[in-house]
Amino acid sequence: MEKIKVFLSDPQVLFREGIHFILSGEDDFEVTGETTGNVEALSLIETNPPNIAILSMPDTKADGAEITRRIRRNMPSVHVILIMDKKEPEKVFAAIKSGAGACLTKDTEPEHLLDIIRVVAQGSLPIIEELYTPAIASLVLTEFEDLVSINEQFDNLLSNLNAKEIQILNAITTSGKIDQIVAKLDMNEDVIRTSLRLILNKLVSNEQARNIIEVAQRSLPSILRSGKGNGKANDYVTKAEFNDFKDHLMERLKSFIGELT
């Protein structure tokens, strides 16, 4: 039987060793490494990719969501579980957008932790269940509303919600109980879950694309003002130069989004 390879990162040594101890008692797990910080974790994971990376959401140098985005973009075979002290809506929403397969609190029961690791290793996304939280559904709706102006600048490359998805999220904001949502919308539960999976995919792909845009925008001056004429940098970016940059960025976005879909 092939073992599930797990990497652990958490600043609290006792907590990390506790997980290690739990995993060591199971025949289907192998801990391939551990560390106290997410930056070092990323480096070690890149060197020896595991099946599962269990990372701490809070970190003094790089929070778990940021590192998860990098892992999922560059090493999609590595699935991530984020650990946090408590499930605050903003932190859970950041975990959802990062591409994490699950987010758990530190008081999670050992058996539940083992179950989550196993299903995430198989490609399942327990984090979808967080979308049934009214506060999270509200954050999702706001996220896509704020996206409109950005999306117009990039020929609508980013994903928008359709009418059914908006209807489902609005229903969740008033009640996070699936039976009440099914009754209110007169929809099959499977249809609702499929829609939530699509919403999750849109959130993750948009977050990755926006990250590319932000990085590119920060580097715009250095890219376009790199010494022209007599080796001196220009003091401004011309419209033609900006359009060339925008076209290059659009091609990069199209390529990236194509890989996700």
mmCIF file of N, CA and C in Angstrom, residues 98-231:
data_model
loop_
_atom_site.group_PDB
_atom_site.id
_atom_site.type_symbol
_atom_site.label_atom_id
_atom_site.label_comp_id
_atom_site.label_asym_id
_atom_site.label_seq_id
_atom_site.Cartn_x
_atom_site.Cartn_y
_atom_site.Cartn_z
ATOM 1 N N SER A 98 -7.367 30.596 -1.548
ATOM 2 C CA SER A 98 -5.979 30.167 -1.766
ATOM 3 C C SER A 98 -5.869 28.842 -2.500
ATOM 4 N N GLY A 99 -6.949 28.045 -2.467
ATOM 5 C CA GLY A 99 -6.904 26.729 -3.098
ATOM 6 C C GLY A 99 -6.691 25.592 -2.118
ATOM 7 N N ALA A 100 -6.784 25.885 -0.820
ATOM 8 C CA ALA A 100 -6.647 24.831 0.192
ATOM 9 C C ALA A 100 -7.781 23.817 0.062
ATOM 10 N N GLY A 101 -7.481 22.568 0.386
ATOM 11 C CA GLY A 101 -8.502 21.530 0.317
ATOM 12 C C GLY A 101 -9.386 21.497 1.543
ATOM 13 N N ALA A 102 -8.848 21.986 2.661
ATOM 14 C CA ALA A 102 -9.609 22.001 3.912
ATOM 15 C C ALA A 102 -8.986 23.012 4.854
ATOM 16 N N CYS A 103 -9.780 23.513 5.791
ATOM 17 C CA CYS A 103 -9.231 24.321 6.883
ATOM 18 C C CYS A 103 -9.826 23.795 8.183
ATOM 19 N N LEU A 104 -8.958 23.609 9.159
ATOM 20 C CA LEU A 104 -9.356 23.017 10.431
ATOM 21 C C LEU A 104 -8.849 23.872 11.581
ATOM 22 N N THR A 105 -9.476 23.715 12.736
ATOM 23 C CA THR A 105 -8.991 24.390 13.932
ATOM 24 C C THR A 105 -8.124 23.423 14.738
ATOM 25 N N LYS A 106 -7.358 23.976 15.664
ATOM 26 C CA LYS A 106 -6.415 23.151 16.413
ATOM 27 C C LYS A 106 -7.080 22.222 17.419
ATOM 28 N N ASP A 107 -8.370 22.412 17.650
ATOM 29 C CA ASP A 107 -9.067 21.508 18.569
ATOM 30 C C ASP A 107 -9.805 20.392 17.823
ATOM 31 N N THR A 108 -9.459 20.199 16.547
ATOM 32 C CA THR A 108 -10.069 19.126 15.756
ATOM 33 C C THR A 108 -9.744 17.760 16.356
ATOM 34 N N GLU A 109 -10.741 16.898 16.428
ATOM 35 C CA GLU A 109 -10.528 15.550 16.957
ATOM 36 C C GLU A 109 -9.584 14.757 16.044
ATOM 37 N N PRO A 110 -8.690 13.952 16.623
ATOM 38 C CA PRO A 110 -7.728 13.185 15.823
ATOM 39 C C PRO A 110 -8.359 12.361 14.706
ATOM 40 N N GLU A 111 -9.457 11.667 14.988
ATOM 41 C CA GLU A 111 -10.091 10.827 13.963
ATOM 42 C C GLU A 111 -10.603 11.664 12.796
ATOM 43 N N HIS A 112 -11.141 12.838 13.112
ATOM 44 C CA HIS A 112 -11.631 13.724 12.050
ATOM 45 C C HIS A 112 -10.462 14.236 11.220
ATOM 46 N N LEU A 113 -9.366 14.569 11.875
ATOM 47 C CA LEU A 113 -8.168 15.016 11.161
ATOM 48 C C LEU A 113 -7.691 13.953 10.182
ATOM 49 N N LEU A 114 -7.630 12.708 10.641
ATOM 50 C CA LEU A 114 -7.190 11.609 9.779
ATOM 51 C C LEU A 114 -8.125 11.440 8.583
ATOM 52 N N ASP A 115 -9.421 11.527 8.837
ATOM 53 C CA ASP A 115 -10.398 11.393 7.749
ATOM 54 C C ASP A 115 -10.217 12.499 6.714
ATOM 55 N N ILE A 116 -10.023 13.731 7.184
ATOM 56 C CA ILE A 116 -9.861 14.872 6.279
ATOM 57 C C ILE A 116 -8.595 14.724 5.442
ATOM 58 N N ILE A 117 -7.504 14.319 6.070
ATOM 59 C CA ILE A 117 -6.253 14.138 5.326
ATOM 60 C C ILE A 117 -6.443 13.112 4.219
ATOM 61 N N ARG A 118 -7.111 12.029 4.528
ATOM 62 C CA ARG A 118 -7.316 10.963 3.532
ATOM 63 C C ARG A 118 -8.152 11.444 2.345
ATOM 64 N N VAL A 119 -9.239 12.150 2.610
ATOM 65 C CA VAL A 119 -10.107 12.566 1.498
ATOM 66 C C VAL A 119 -9.463 13.687 0.686
ATOM 67 N N VAL A 120 -8.733 14.583 1.347
ATOM 68 C CA VAL A 120 -8.050 15.655 0.619
ATOM 69 C C VAL A 120 -6.949 15.069 -0.265
ATOM 70 N N ALA A 121 -6.261 14.047 0.230
ATOM 71 C CA ALA A 121 -5.218 13.392 -0.566
ATOM 72 C C ALA A 121 -5.784 12.769 -1.837
ATOM 73 N N GLN A 122 -7.067 12.421 -1.805
ATOM 74 C CA GLN A 122 -7.732 11.839 -2.975
ATOM 75 C C GLN A 122 -8.295 12.907 -3.912
ATOM 76 N N GLY A 123 -8.119 14.178 -3.544
ATOM 77 C CA GLY A 123 -8.583 15.262 -4.401
ATOM 78 C C GLY A 123 -9.906 15.876 -4.003
ATOM 79 N N SER A 124 -10.512 15.385 -2.921
ATOM 80 C CA SER A 124 -11.775 15.965 -2.461
ATOM 81 C C SER A 124 -11.522 17.320 -1.794
ATOM 82 N N LEU A 125 -12.580 18.125 -1.701
ATOM 83 C CA LEU A 125 -12.453 19.484 -1.167
ATOM 84 C C LEU A 125 -13.463 19.729 -0.038
ATOM 85 N N PRO A 126 -13.172 19.236 1.150
ATOM 86 C CA PRO A 126 -14.074 19.472 2.285
ATOM 87 C C PRO A 126 -14.301 20.951 2.574
ATOM 88 N N ILE A 127 -13.394 21.799 2.095
ATOM 89 C CA ILE A 127 -13.511 23.238 2.352
ATOM 90 C C ILE A 127 -14.762 23.829 1.714
ATOM 91 N N ILE A 128 -15.348 23.120 0.744
ATOM 92 C CA ILE A 128 -16.598 23.573 0.122
ATOM 93 C C ILE A 128 -17.686 23.770 1.177
ATOM 94 N N GLU A 129 -17.662 22.935 2.228
ATOM 95 C CA GLU A 129 -18.684 23.031 3.274
ATOM 96 C C GLU A 129 -18.694 24.407 3.940
ATOM 97 N N GLU A 130 -17.551 25.098 3.913
ATOM 98 C CA GLU A 130 -17.478 26.426 4.529
ATOM 99 C C GLU A 130 -18.361 27.432 3.791
ATOM 100 N N LEU A 131 -18.666 27.155 2.523
ATOM 101 C CA LEU A 131 -19.508 28.070 1.746
ATOM 102 C C LEU A 131 -20.948 28.086 2.242
ATOM 103 N N TYR A 132 -21.323 27.104 3.065
ATOM 104 C CA TYR A 132 -22.668 27.082 3.644
ATOM 105 C C TYR A 132 -22.795 28.028 4.839
ATOM 106 N N THR A 133 -21.694 28.634 5.245
ATOM 107 C CA THR A 133 -21.728 29.595 6.350
ATOM 108 C C THR A 133 -22.240 30.939 5.833
ATOM 109 N N PRO A 134 -23.310 31.484 6.421
ATOM 110 C CA PRO A 134 -23.871 32.751 5.932
ATOM 111 C C PRO A 134 -22.848 33.872 5.778
ATOM 112 N N ALA A 135 -21.951 34.020 6.750
ATOM 113 C CA ALA A 135 -20.952 35.094 6.677
ATOM 114 C C ALA A 135 -20.005 34.894 5.501
ATOM 115 N N ILE A 136 -19.658 33.644 5.218
ATOM 116 C CA ILE A 136 -18.777 33.349 4.087
ATOM 117 C C ILE A 136 -19.494 33.617 2.772
ATOM 118 N N ALA A 137 -20.754 33.204 2.680
ATOM 119 C CA ALA A 137 -21.538 33.453 1.461
ATOM 120 C C ALA A 137 -21.619 34.947 1.170
ATOM 121 N N SER A 138 -21.772 35.752 2.204
ATOM 122 C CA SER A 138 -21.817 37.210 2.029
ATOM 123 C C SER A 138 -20.491 37.745 1.493
ATOM 124 N N LEU A 139 -19.392 37.210 2.009
ATOM 125 C CA LEU A 139 -18.070 37.626 1.534
ATOM 126 C C LEU A 139 -17.865 37.249 0.070
ATOM 127 N N VAL A 140 -18.382 36.096 -0.323
ATOM 128 C CA VAL A 140 -18.266 35.661 -1.722
ATOM 129 C C VAL A 140 -19.014 36.630 -2.637
ATOM 130 N N LEU A 141 -20.231 36.976 -2.271
ATOM 131 C CA LEU A 141 -21.025 37.907 -3.079
ATOM 132 C C LEU A 141 -20.325 39.259 -3.209
ATOM 133 N N THR A 142 -19.785 39.761 -2.110
ATOM 134 C CA THR A 142 -19.070 41.040 -2.136
ATOM 135 C C THR A 142 -17.828 40.954 -3.011
ATOM 136 N N GLU A 143 -17.130 39.834 -2.928
ATOM 137 C CA GLU A 143 -15.917 39.626 -3.730
ATOM 138 C C GLU A 143 -16.214 39.776 -5.217
ATOM 139 N N PHE A 144 -17.268 39.137 -5.676
ATOM 140 C CA PHE A 144 -17.585 39.188 -7.101
ATOM 141 C C PHE A 144 -18.164 40.541 -7.515
ATOM 142 N N GLU A 145 -18.840 41.217 -6.607
ATOM 143 C CA GLU A 145 -19.328 42.570 -6.903
ATOM 144 C C GLU A 145 -18.151 43.525 -7.096
ATOM 145 N N ASP A 146 -17.139 43.395 -6.245
ATOM 146 C CA ASP A 146 -15.960 44.257 -6.333
ATOM 147 C C ASP A 146 -15.103 43.931 -7.552
ATOM 148 N N LEU A 147 -15.306 42.752 -8.105
ATOM 149 C CA LEU A 147 -14.485 42.290 -9.225
ATOM 150 C C LEU A 147 -14.867 42.944 -10.551
ATOM 151 N N VAL A 148 -16.074 43.491 -10.632
ATOM 152 C CA VAL A 148 -16.606 43.991 -11.904
ATOM 153 C C VAL A 148 -15.678 45.002 -12.568
ATOM 154 N N SER A 149 -15.245 46.027 -11.825
ATOM 155 C CA SER A 149 -14.415 47.077 -12.418
ATOM 156 C C SER A 149 -13.059 46.545 -12.862
ATOM 157 N N ILE A 150 -12.494 45.619 -12.080
ATOM 158 C CA ILE A 150 -11.204 45.029 -12.454
ATOM 159 C C ILE A 150 -11.359 44.190 -13.710
ATOM 160 N N ASN A 151 -12.426 43.418 -13.770
ATOM 161 C CA ASN A 151 -12.646 42.501 -14.886
ATOM 162 C C ASN A 151 -12.814 43.247 -16.204
ATOM 163 N N GLU A 152 -13.444 44.409 -16.162
ATOM 164 C CA GLU A 152 -13.662 45.182 -17.384
ATOM 165 C C GLU A 152 -12.342 45.618 -18.011
ATOM 166 N N GLN A 153 -11.331 45.818 -17.186
ATOM 167 C CA GLN A 153 -10.022 46.247 -17.681
ATOM 168 C C GLN A 153 -9.279 45.116 -18.386
ATOM 169 N N PHE A 154 -9.701 43.884 -18.147
ATOM 170 C CA PHE A 154 -8.996 42.735 -18.711
ATOM 171 C C PHE A 154 -9.923 41.849 -19.539
ATOM 172 N N ASP A 155 -10.802 42.511 -20.299
ATOM 173 C CA ASP A 155 -11.676 41.824 -21.259
ATOM 174 C C ASP A 155 -12.441 40.663 -20.631
ATOM 175 N N ASN A 156 -12.868 40.830 -19.387
ATOM 176 C CA ASN A 156 -13.687 39.823 -18.699
ATOM 177 C C ASN A 156 -13.035 38.437 -18.654
ATOM 178 N N LEU A 157 -11.713 38.438 -18.481
ATOM 179 C CA LEU A 157 -11.012 37.153 -18.359
ATOM 180 C C LEU A 157 -11.326 36.474 -17.030
ATOM 181 N N LEU A 158 -11.613 37.267 -16.002
ATOM 182 C CA LEU A 158 -11.921 36.696 -14.696
ATOM 183 C C LEU A 158 -13.353 36.176 -14.687
ATOM 184 N N SER A 159 -13.598 35.179 -13.866
ATOM 185 C CA SER A 159 -14.914 34.527 -13.838
ATOM 186 C C SER A 159 -15.914 35.316 -13.002
ATOM 187 N N ASN A 160 -17.148 35.392 -13.485
ATOM 188 C CA ASN A 160 -18.241 36.024 -12.749
ATOM 189 C C ASN A 160 -19.231 34.961 -12.276
ATOM 190 N N LEU A 161 -20.081 35.323 -11.345
ATOM 191 C CA LEU A 161 -21.150 34.431 -10.905
ATOM 192 C C LEU A 161 -22.308 34.497 -11.892
ATOM 193 N N ASN A 162 -22.963 33.349 -12.111
ATOM 194 C CA ASN A 162 -24.180 33.382 -12.921
ATOM 195 C C ASN A 162 -25.392 33.574 -12.002
ATOM 196 N N ALA A 163 -26.563 33.717 -12.606
ATOM 197 C CA ALA A 163 -27.772 34.034 -11.835
ATOM 198 C C ALA A 163 -28.095 32.961 -10.798
ATOM 199 N N LYS A 164 -27.920 31.690 -11.176
ATOM 200 C CA LYS A 164 -28.228 30.603 -10.240
ATOM 201 C C LYS A 164 -27.276 30.611 -9.046
ATOM 202 N N GLU A 165 -26.005 30.870 -9.306
ATOM 203 C CA GLU A 165 -25.023 30.895 -8.226
ATOM 204 C C GLU A 165 -25.309 32.042 -7.258
ATOM 205 N N ILE A 166 -25.695 33.181 -7.791
ATOM 206 C CA ILE A 166 -26.051 34.320 -6.939
ATOM 207 C C ILE A 166 -27.278 33.982 -6.097
ATOM 208 N N GLN A 167 -28.246 33.317 -6.714
ATOM 209 C CA GLN A 167 -29.467 32.927 -6.007
ATOM 210 C C GLN A 167 -29.146 31.991 -4.847
ATOM 211 N N ILE A 168 -28.271 31.031 -5.091
ATOM 212 C CA ILE A 168 -27.887 30.070 -4.051
ATOM 213 C C ILE A 168 -27.159 30.769 -2.906
ATOM 214 N N LEU A 169 -26.211 31.632 -3.235
ATOM 215 C CA LEU A 169 -25.458 32.343 -2.198
ATOM 216 C C LEU A 169 -26.360 33.261 -1.383
ATOM 217 N N ASN A 170 -27.290 33.919 -2.032
ATOM 218 C CA ASN A 170 -28.233 34.775 -1.306
ATOM 219 C C ASN A 170 -29.077 33.958 -0.331
ATOM 220 N N ALA A 171 -29.458 32.760 -0.748
ATOM 221 C CA ALA A 171 -30.236 31.885 0.131
ATOM 222 C C ALA A 171 -29.408 31.448 1.334
ATOM 223 N N ILE A 172 -28.135 31.178 1.113
ATOM 224 C CA ILE A 172 -27.254 30.755 2.203
ATOM 225 C C ILE A 172 -27.060 31.879 3.214
ATOM 226 N N THR A 173 -27.030 33.123 2.750
ATOM 227 C CA THR A 173 -26.813 34.246 3.679
ATOM 228 C C THR A 173 -27.916 34.362 4.725
ATOM 229 N N THR A 174 -29.091 33.821 4.417
ATOM 230 C CA THR A 174 -30.204 33.876 5.376
ATOM 231 C C THR A 174 -30.345 32.588 6.178
ATOM 232 N N SER A 175 -29.757 31.487 5.652
ATOM 233 C CA SER A 175 -29.790 30.214 6.376
ATOM 234 C C SER A 175 -28.721 29.290 5.826
ATOM 235 N N GLY A 176 -27.840 28.822 6.704
ATOM 236 C CA GLY A 176 -26.781 27.935 6.257
ATOM 237 C C GLY A 176 -27.158 26.467 6.290
ATOM 238 N N LYS A 177 -28.427 26.173 6.586
ATOM 239 C CA LYS A 177 -28.862 24.778 6.676
ATOM 240 C C LYS A 177 -29.325 24.291 5.310
ATOM 241 N N ILE A 178 -28.727 23.196 4.850
ATOM 242 C CA ILE A 178 -28.967 22.719 3.495
ATOM 243 C C ILE A 178 -30.427 22.386 3.238
ATOM 244 N N ASP A 179 -31.127 21.796 4.226
ATOM 245 C CA ASP A 179 -32.526 21.436 3.993
ATOM 246 C C ASP A 179 -33.397 22.671 3.780
ATOM 247 N N GLN A 180 -33.103 23.740 4.505
ATOM 248 C CA GLN A 180 -33.851 24.982 4.337
ATOM 249 C C GLN A 180 -33.540 25.642 2.996
ATOM 250 N N ILE A 181 -32.289 25.543 2.576
ATOM 251 C CA ILE A 181 -31.893 26.124 1.285
ATOM 252 C C ILE A 181 -32.564 25.374 0.143
ATOM 253 N N VAL A 182 -32.577 24.041 0.233
ATOM 254 C CA VAL A 182 -33.228 23.212 -0.785
ATOM 255 C C VAL A 182 -34.709 23.568 -0.892
ATOM 256 N N ALA A 183 -35.363 23.704 0.255
ATOM 257 C CA ALA A 183 -36.795 24.022 0.263
ATOM 258 C C ALA A 183 -37.061 25.419 -0.287
ATOM 259 N N LYS A 184 -36.225 26.360 0.094
ATOM 260 C CA LYS A 184 -36.424 27.743 -0.332
ATOM 261 C C LYS A 184 -36.232 27.910 -1.833
ATOM 262 N N LEU A 185 -35.231 27.222 -2.393
ATOM 263 C CA LEU A 185 -34.910 27.381 -3.810
ATOM 264 C C LEU A 185 -35.613 26.364 -4.697
ATOM 265 N N ASP A 186 -36.181 25.326 -4.057
ATOM 266 C CA ASP A 186 -36.795 24.230 -4.810
ATOM 267 C C ASP A 186 -35.790 23.639 -5.794
ATOM 268 N N MET A 187 -34.584 23.391 -5.279
ATOM 269 C CA MET A 187 -33.500 22.807 -6.075
ATOM 270 C C MET A 187 -33.047 21.507 -5.439
ATOM 271 N N ASN A 188 -32.536 20.609 -6.257
ATOM 272 C CA ASN A 188 -31.948 19.374 -5.768
ATOM 273 C C ASN A 188 -30.650 19.692 -5.029
ATOM 274 N N GLU A 189 -30.393 18.969 -3.945
ATOM 275 C CA GLU A 189 -29.175 19.217 -3.170
ATOM 276 C C GLU A 189 -27.919 19.030 -4.013
ATOM 277 N N ASP A 190 -27.925 18.053 -4.915
ATOM 278 C CA ASP A 190 -26.767 17.822 -5.777
ATOM 279 C C ASP A 190 -26.505 19.018 -6.685
ATOM 280 N N VAL A 191 -27.574 19.653 -7.155
ATOM 281 C CA VAL A 191 -27.432 20.838 -8.011
ATOM 282 C C VAL A 191 -26.770 21.970 -7.229
ATOM 283 N N ILE A 192 -27.188 22.129 -5.980
ATOM 284 C CA ILE A 192 -26.617 23.177 -5.131
ATOM 285 C C ILE A 192 -25.141 22.907 -4.871
ATOM 286 N N ARG A 193 -24.805 21.670 -4.550
ATOM 287 C CA ARG A 193 -23.411 21.324 -4.263
ATOM 288 C C ARG A 193 -22.533 21.490 -5.504
ATOM 289 N N THR A 194 -23.057 21.123 -6.669
ATOM 290 C CA THR A 194 -22.303 21.303 -7.913
ATOM 291 C C THR A 194 -22.041 22.783 -8.167
ATOM 292 N N SER A 195 -23.040 23.606 -7.906
ATOM 293 C CA SER A 195 -22.882 25.054 -8.084
ATOM 294 C C SER A 195 -21.836 25.611 -7.123
ATOM 295 N N LEU A 196 -21.828 25.122 -5.892
ATOM 296 C CA LEU A 196 -20.837 25.583 -4.920
ATOM 297 C C LEU A 196 -19.428 25.170 -5.333
ATOM 298 N N ARG A 197 -19.319 23.998 -5.942
ATOM 299 C CA ARG A 197 -18.006 23.557 -6.437
ATOM 300 C C ARG A 197 -17.525 24.496 -7.548
ATOM 301 N N LEU A 198 -18.426 24.897 -8.426
ATOM 302 C CA LEU A 198 -18.070 25.827 -9.498
ATOM 303 C C LEU A 198 -17.699 27.197 -8.934
ATOM 304 N N ILE A 199 -18.428 27.633 -7.909
ATOM 305 C CA ILE A 199 -18.111 28.908 -7.262
ATOM 306 C C ILE A 199 -16.718 28.848 -6.648
ATOM 307 N N LEU A 200 -16.412 27.738 -5.996
ATOM 308 C CA LEU A 200 -15.088 27.554 -5.404
ATOM 309 C C LEU A 200 -14.004 27.642 -6.469
ATOM 310 N N ASN A 201 -14.209 26.969 -7.597
ATOM 311 C CA ASN A 201 -13.229 27.008 -8.686
ATOM 312 C C ASN A 201 -13.017 28.434 -9.188
ATOM 313 N N LYS A 202 -14.110 29.186 -9.292
ATOM 314 C CA LYS A 202 -14.012 30.574 -9.761
ATOM 315 C C LYS A 202 -13.233 31.434 -8.771
ATOM 316 N N LEU A 203 -13.488 31.238 -7.484
ATOM 317 C CA LEU A 203 -12.779 32.000 -6.460
ATOM 318 C C LEU A 203 -11.278 31.747 -6.523
ATOM 319 N N VAL A 204 -10.901 30.482 -6.661
ATOM 320 C CA VAL A 204 -9.483 30.117 -6.682
ATOM 321 C C VAL A 204 -8.802 30.650 -7.939
ATOM 322 N N SER A 205 -9.424 30.450 -9.105
ATOM 323 C CA SER A 205 -8.806 30.905 -10.357
ATOM 324 C C SER A 205 -8.709 32.426 -10.396
ATOM 325 N N ASN A 206 -9.739 33.121 -9.910
ATOM 326 C CA ASN A 206 -9.695 34.585 -9.874
ATOM 327 C C ASN A 206 -8.605 35.092 -8.944
ATOM 328 N N GLU A 207 -8.453 34.434 -7.800
ATOM 329 C CA GLU A 207 -7.433 34.850 -6.837
ATOM 330 C C GLU A 207 -6.035 34.689 -7.423
ATOM 331 N N GLN A 208 -5.801 33.577 -8.101
ATOM 332 C CA GLN A 208 -4.501 33.360 -8.725
ATOM 333 C C GLN A 208 -4.259 34.381 -9.828
ATOM 334 N N ALA A 209 -5.290 34.650 -10.637
ATOM 335 C CA ALA A 209 -5.155 35.614 -11.728
ATOM 336 C C ALA A 209 -4.909 37.022 -11.191
ATOM 337 N N ARG A 210 -5.630 37.397 -10.142
ATOM 338 C CA ARG A 210 -5.441 38.722 -9.549
ATOM 339 C C ARG A 210 -4.041 38.856 -8.969
ATOM 340 N N ASN A 211 -3.517 37.774 -8.432
ATOM 341 C CA ASN A 211 -2.162 37.795 -7.902
ATOM 342 C C ASN A 211 -1.159 38.068 -9.016
ATOM 343 N N ILE A 212 -1.379 37.460 -10.178
ATOM 344 C CA ILE A 212 -0.519 37.706 -11.338
ATOM 345 C C ILE A 212 -0.601 39.174 -11.746
ATOM 346 N N ILE A 213 -1.822 39.720 -11.774
ATOM 347 C CA ILE A 213 -2.022 41.119 -12.156
ATOM 348 C C ILE A 213 -1.289 42.052 -11.195
ATOM 349 N N GLU A 214 -1.427 41.793 -9.890
ATOM 350 C CA GLU A 214 -0.809 42.660 -8.890
ATOM 351 C C GLU A 214 0.711 42.622 -8.988
ATOM 352 N N VAL A 215 1.271 41.435 -9.180
ATOM 353 C CA VAL A 215 2.723 41.311 -9.323
ATOM 354 C C VAL A 215 3.191 42.054 -10.562
ATOM 355 N N ALA A 216 2.452 41.893 -11.661
ATOM 356 C CA ALA A 216 2.821 42.548 -12.913
ATOM 357 C C ALA A 216 2.734 44.066 -12.794
ATOM 358 N N GLN A 217 1.700 44.558 -12.122
ATOM 359 C CA GLN A 217 1.543 46.005 -11.963
ATOM 360 C C GLN A 217 2.662 46.600 -11.120
ATOM 361 N N ARG A 218 3.098 45.862 -10.110
ATOM 362 C CA ARG A 218 4.203 46.358 -9.278
ATOM 363 C C ARG A 218 5.501 46.422 -10.065
ATOM 364 N N SER A 219 5.648 45.508 -11.024
ATOM 365 C CA SER A 219 6.890 45.455 -11.795
ATOM 366 C C SER A 219 6.833 46.297 -13.060
ATOM 367 N N LEU A 220 5.684 46.923 -13.354
ATOM 368 C CA LEU A 220 5.517 47.703 -14.581
ATOM 369 C C LEU A 220 6.589 48.770 -14.768
ATOM 370 N N PRO A 221 6.867 49.626 -13.768
ATOM 371 C CA PRO A 221 7.877 50.660 -13.982
ATOM 372 C C PRO A 221 9.241 50.096 -14.346
ATOM 373 N N SER A 222 9.670 49.046 -13.659
ATOM 374 C CA SER A 222 10.995 48.492 -13.924
ATOM 375 C C SER A 222 11.060 47.806 -15.276
ATOM 376 N N ILE A 223 9.897 47.242 -15.721
ATOM 377 C CA ILE A 223 9.872 46.565 -17.014
ATOM 378 C C ILE A 223 9.921 47.567 -18.156
ATOM 379 N N LEU A 224 9.096 48.613 -18.058
ATOM 380 C CA LEU A 224 8.936 49.542 -19.171
ATOM 381 C C LEU A 224 9.922 50.702 -19.148
ATOM 382 N N ARG A 225 10.503 50.960 -17.985
ATOM 383 C CA ARG A 225 11.423 52.096 -17.906
ATOM 384 C C ARG A 225 12.879 51.646 -17.894
ATOM 385 N N SER A 226 13.105 50.413 -18.283
ATOM 386 C CA SER A 226 14.467 49.884 -18.230
ATOM 387 C C SER A 226 15.309 50.540 -19.312
ATOM 388 N N GLY A 227 16.177 51.455 -18.865
ATOM 389 C CA GLY A 227 17.135 52.196 -19.674
ATOM 390 C C GLY A 227 16.960 52.227 -21.167
ATOM 391 N N LYS A 228 16.417 53.291 -21.704
ATOM 392 C CA LYS A 228 16.315 53.491 -23.144
ATOM 393 C C LYS A 228 17.077 54.760 -23.503
ATOM 394 N N GLY A 229 17.786 54.722 -24.599
ATOM 395 C CA GLY A 229 18.482 55.917 -25.068
ATOM 396 C C GLY A 229 19.538 56.389 -24.089
ATOM 397 N N ASN A 230 20.773 56.288 -24.464
ATOM 398 C CA ASN A 230 21.900 56.718 -23.632
ATOM 399 C C ASN A 230 21.968 55.978 -22.305
ATOM 400 N N GLY A 231 21.257 54.827 -22.245
ATOM 401 C CA GLY A 231 21.323 54.019 -21.034
ATOM 402 C C GLY A 231 20.605 54.621 -19.854
#
